[in-house]
Short mmCIF file of C-alpha atoms in Angstrom, two decimals:
data_model
loop_
_atom_site.label_atom_id
_atom_site.label_comp_id
_atom_site.label_asym_id
_atom_site.label_seq_id
_atom_site.Cartn_x
_atom_site.Cartn_y
_atom_site.Cartn_z
CA MET A 1 -32.20 4.79 5.80
CA GLN A 2 -31.58 1.44 4.24
CA ILE A 3 -34.23 -0.20 2.13
CA LYS A 4 -35.69 -3.56 1.30
CA ASN A 5 -36.37 -4.16 -2.37
CA LYS A 6 -39.44 -6.22 -3.16
CA ILE A 7 -39.49 -7.56 -6.69
CA ASP A 8 -42.96 -8.52 -7.81
CA SER A 9 -44.34 -9.90 -11.05
CA GLY A 10 -48.07 -9.41 -11.33
CA PRO A 11 -50.64 -8.79 -14.05
CA SER A 12 -49.09 -5.39 -14.80
CA GLY A 13 -45.68 -6.93 -15.31
CA PHE A 14 -42.36 -6.64 -13.52
CA ARG A 15 -42.03 -3.90 -10.94
CA LEU A 16 -39.79 -2.95 -8.04
CA GLN A 17 -41.24 -1.82 -4.72
CA VAL A 18 -39.29 -0.19 -1.90
CA PHE A 19 -39.92 -0.70 1.82
CA PRO A 20 -37.93 0.60 4.83
CA SER A 21 -35.73 -2.17 6.20
CA GLU A 22 -32.11 -3.13 6.72
CA THR A 23 -32.06 -6.08 4.33
CA HIS A 24 -32.79 -6.82 0.71
CA GLY A 25 -35.13 -9.62 -0.25
CA VAL A 26 -36.96 -11.03 -3.24
CA ASP A 27 -40.67 -11.60 -2.86
CA GLY A 28 -42.92 -12.30 -5.81
CA PRO A 29 -45.34 -14.89 -7.18
CA ILE A 30 -43.41 -17.16 -9.50
CA SER A 31 -46.07 -19.87 -9.68
CA VAL A 32 -48.52 -19.23 -12.49
CA THR A 33 -51.96 -20.82 -12.80
CA LEU A 34 -53.55 -20.78 -16.24
CA PRO A 35 -57.07 -21.97 -17.04
CA ALA A 36 -57.59 -24.94 -19.29
CA PRO A 37 -58.59 -24.17 -22.89
CA PRO A 38 -62.37 -23.91 -23.29
CA GLY A 39 -64.15 -26.93 -24.72
CA ARG A 40 -61.31 -29.31 -23.86
CA GLN A 41 -62.05 -32.32 -21.68
CA PRO A 42 -59.33 -33.88 -19.52
CA MET A 43 -57.05 -36.32 -21.27
CA ARG A 44 -58.21 -39.18 -19.06
CA ARG A 45 -61.64 -38.94 -20.69
CA LYS A 46 -60.18 -39.37 -24.16
CA LYS A 47 -59.37 -42.57 -25.92
CA LYS A 48 -55.62 -42.92 -25.84
CA PHE A 49 -53.81 -42.00 -29.08
CA SER A 50 -57.03 -40.77 -30.66
CA GLN A 51 -57.14 -37.42 -32.46
CA ASN A 52 -59.01 -35.79 -29.57
CA TRP A 53 -56.45 -37.20 -27.13
CA LYS A 54 -53.57 -35.79 -29.20
CA THR A 55 -55.28 -32.39 -29.40
CA ALA A 56 -55.80 -32.29 -25.63
CA LYS A 57 -52.19 -33.35 -25.08
CA ALA A 58 -50.91 -30.58 -27.33
CA GLY A 59 -53.04 -28.00 -25.50
CA LEU A 60 -51.75 -29.19 -22.13
CA ALA A 61 -48.16 -29.03 -23.34
CA CYS A 62 -48.76 -25.46 -24.52
CA LEU A 63 -50.04 -24.49 -21.07
CA HIS A 64 -46.99 -25.97 -19.35
CA MET A 65 -44.72 -24.15 -21.77
CA ARG A 66 -46.41 -20.83 -20.94
CA ILE A 67 -46.01 -21.50 -17.22
CA ALA A 68 -42.32 -22.34 -17.66
CA ASN A 69 -41.75 -19.21 -19.76
CA ALA A 70 -43.45 -17.01 -17.14
CA ARG A 71 -41.32 -18.53 -14.38
CA ARG A 72 -38.13 -18.16 -16.39
CA ASP A 73 -38.96 -14.56 -17.29
CA TYR A 74 -39.52 -13.62 -13.65
CA LEU A 75 -36.31 -15.30 -12.49
CA HIS A 76 -34.22 -13.56 -15.15
CA LYS A 77 -35.68 -10.15 -14.31
CA ALA A 78 -35.24 -10.65 -10.58
CA SER A 79 -31.67 -11.95 -10.83
CA THR A 80 -30.69 -9.20 -13.28
CA ALA A 81 -32.05 -6.47 -10.99
CA ILE A 82 -30.24 -7.93 -7.97
CA SER A 83 -26.90 -8.45 -9.74
CA LYS A 84 -26.89 -4.89 -11.13
CA ASN A 85 -27.64 -3.24 -7.78
CA HIS A 86 -25.69 -5.39 -5.30
CA ALA A 87 -22.05 -6.40 -5.19
CA ILE A 88 -22.52 -9.08 -2.52
CA VAL A 89 -25.59 -11.32 -2.23
CA CYS A 90 -26.03 -13.75 0.66
CA ILE A 91 -28.43 -16.67 0.36
CA GLU A 92 -29.27 -19.82 2.28
CA ASP A 93 -27.42 -22.92 1.15
CA LEU A 94 -30.55 -24.97 0.49
CA ARG A 95 -30.28 -28.58 -0.68
CA VAL A 96 -33.26 -28.49 -3.00
CA SER A 97 -32.76 -32.05 -4.24
CA ASN A 98 -32.90 -33.35 -0.66
CA MET A 99 -35.84 -31.13 0.24
CA THR A 100 -37.88 -32.41 -2.69
CA SER A 101 -37.10 -36.10 -2.26
CA SER A 102 -40.06 -38.48 -2.18
CA ALA A 103 -41.58 -39.56 1.14
CA ALA A 104 -43.06 -42.76 -0.26
CA GLY A 105 -40.44 -44.93 1.40
CA SER A 106 -40.26 -48.62 0.55
CA ILE A 107 -42.40 -51.72 0.93
CA GLN A 108 -40.64 -52.66 4.17
CA SER A 109 -40.85 -49.14 5.63
CA PRO A 110 -43.58 -47.12 3.89
CA GLY A 111 -43.60 -43.37 4.35
CA SER A 112 -46.26 -41.19 5.94
CA LYS A 113 -48.12 -38.14 4.60
CA VAL A 114 -46.95 -38.91 1.07
CA GLY A 115 -49.63 -36.77 -0.56
CA ALA A 116 -48.80 -33.69 1.53
CA LYS A 117 -45.08 -34.12 0.87
CA SER A 118 -45.61 -34.45 -2.87
CA GLY A 119 -47.62 -31.21 -2.87
CA LEU A 120 -44.84 -29.47 -0.95
CA ASN A 121 -42.29 -30.78 -3.43
CA ARG A 122 -44.27 -29.35 -6.35
CA SER A 123 -44.53 -25.97 -4.62
CA ILE A 124 -40.76 -25.85 -3.99
CA LEU A 125 -39.93 -26.82 -7.56
CA ASP A 126 -42.44 -24.30 -8.93
CA GLN A 127 -40.53 -21.48 -7.23
CA GLY A 128 -37.27 -22.28 -9.04
CA TRP A 129 -34.94 -21.81 -6.06
CA ALA A 130 -32.02 -23.65 -7.65
CA GLU A 131 -32.45 -21.80 -10.96
CA LEU A 132 -32.48 -18.42 -9.19
CA ARG A 133 -29.25 -19.32 -7.40
CA ARG A 134 -27.63 -20.43 -10.66
CA GLN A 135 -28.57 -17.19 -12.41
CA LEU A 136 -27.42 -15.03 -9.51
CA GLU A 137 -24.07 -16.80 -9.42
CA TYR A 138 -23.06 -16.17 -13.02
CA LYS A 139 -24.69 -12.72 -13.33
CA LEU A 140 -22.94 -11.46 -10.21
CA ALA A 141 -19.66 -12.80 -11.60
CA TRP A 142 -20.29 -10.88 -14.82
CA ASN A 143 -20.76 -7.65 -12.86
CA GLY A 144 -17.82 -8.22 -10.51
CA GLY A 145 -20.00 -9.29 -7.58
CA ARG A 146 -20.07 -12.37 -5.42
CA LEU A 147 -22.69 -14.85 -4.24
CA ILE A 148 -22.27 -16.26 -0.72
CA ALA A 149 -24.25 -19.29 0.44
CA VAL A 150 -24.49 -19.72 4.21
CA PRO A 151 -25.90 -22.66 6.20
CA ALA A 152 -29.66 -22.42 6.53
CA ILE A 153 -29.86 -23.95 10.02
CA HIS A 154 -31.59 -21.74 12.61
CA THR A 155 -31.65 -18.68 10.35
CA SER A 156 -35.32 -18.05 11.15
CA ARG A 157 -35.07 -19.12 14.81
CA THR A 158 -32.18 -16.91 15.93
CA CYS A 159 -33.06 -13.52 17.39
CA PRO A 160 -31.13 -10.73 15.62
CA GLU A 161 -31.22 -8.61 18.78
CA CYS A 162 -29.97 -10.91 21.55
CA GLY A 163 -28.80 -13.99 19.61
CA CYS A 164 -31.12 -16.40 21.43
CA THR A 165 -31.85 -19.52 19.37
CA GLY A 166 -34.74 -21.87 19.94
CA PRO A 167 -37.94 -23.26 18.42
CA GLY A 168 -40.00 -21.11 20.78
CA ASN A 169 -38.95 -17.96 18.93
CA ARG A 170 -40.91 -19.03 15.85
CA LYS A 171 -44.48 -18.67 17.02
CA THR A 172 -46.05 -19.28 13.60
CA GLN A 173 -44.86 -19.69 10.03
CA ALA A 174 -44.73 -15.92 9.51
CA ARG A 175 -44.33 -14.51 13.04
CA PHE A 176 -41.11 -14.31 15.05
CA CYS A 177 -41.15 -13.37 18.73
CA GLY A 178 -38.00 -13.71 20.80
CA VAL A 179 -38.63 -15.47 24.11
CA ALA A 180 -35.62 -13.81 25.74
CA CYS A 181 -35.91 -10.16 24.70
CA GLY A 182 -39.41 -9.95 23.18
CA TYR A 183 -38.21 -8.86 19.73
CA GLU A 184 -41.01 -9.24 17.16
CA ALA A 185 -40.80 -9.21 13.38
CA ASN A 186 -41.68 -11.21 10.30
CA ALA A 187 -39.91 -14.56 10.31
CA ASP A 188 -38.68 -14.12 6.74
CA LEU A 189 -37.20 -10.72 7.60
CA VAL A 190 -35.42 -12.21 10.63
CA ALA A 191 -33.99 -14.97 8.44
CA ALA A 192 -32.80 -12.40 5.88
CA ILE A 193 -31.02 -10.40 8.59
CA ASN A 194 -29.28 -13.50 9.96
CA VAL A 195 -28.27 -14.70 6.50
CA ARG A 196 -26.82 -11.28 5.70
CA ARG A 197 -24.83 -11.20 8.93
CA ALA A 198 -23.51 -14.72 8.40
CA GLY A 199 -22.38 -13.85 4.87
CA LEU A 200 -20.61 -10.67 5.96
CA ALA A 201 -18.96 -12.58 8.82
CA ARG A 202 -17.61 -15.10 6.33
CA ILE A 203 -16.12 -12.32 4.23
CA ALA A 204 -14.52 -10.77 7.32
CA CYS A 205 -12.96 -14.11 8.27
CA GLU A 206 -11.53 -14.52 4.78
CA VAL A 207 -10.06 -11.01 4.85
CA ASN A 208 -8.53 -11.50 8.30
CA ASP A 209 -7.08 -14.84 7.26
CA GLY A 210 -5.48 -13.27 4.18
CA VAL A 211 -4.00 -10.40 6.22
CA SER A 212 -2.55 -12.77 8.82
CA ARG A 213 -0.87 -14.82 6.11
CA GLN A 214 0.69 -11.70 4.60
CA GLN A 215 2.00 -10.55 7.98
CA GLN A 216 3.55 -13.91 8.83
CA GLU A 217 7.33 -13.77 9.14
CA PRO A 218 9.23 -15.55 6.38
CA THR A 219 10.96 -18.76 7.34
CA SER A 220 14.73 -18.83 7.24
CA VAL A 221 16.31 -20.59 4.31
CA ALA A 222 19.30 -22.81 4.97
CA ALA A 223 22.45 -21.88 3.06
#
């Protein structure tokens, strides 16, 4: 029986949980929320450049540093565990910079739902997707592994059983139900299965291409 490894970082620290599945995935809270120091008022209530304002600014900077350290610690532990236990890792080729671009638009063509988009951008950046990919890439290379990035289009809308693709398969954000065959599963699990298959298919194509080149007859050389 194959397993799915769930890497979680909670109050008790880093731990690895095992669930029956045919894929491997990372799932854990990277975002960290820390309370403000007691007795400190927001900086906007302070007179700028006053001693109280500087003290509040230093406390806020300390909180952000703790959040960044917690995120970095989780990413290093997760990427180290994956690189040590897997020779090939397949991920979605996400364009994080494009996904987190501003929706404000311009004066001529202003954007819509700017506040919601900015909140989504903060959530994406808080997860550290690009940093996790960077760490996986060099740590897998250290251990003789390989990182494969596959196109992310339709990975969560393609049925792993019959191959049917369509927006109707994704009933909700977390639920997948194939309209053709009735296959039901978590949408993230379906995406992980499709990403894994796409990565293995790319490796197979590369191997077949290399074998065909080796078997090609040599061209005759003119005397």
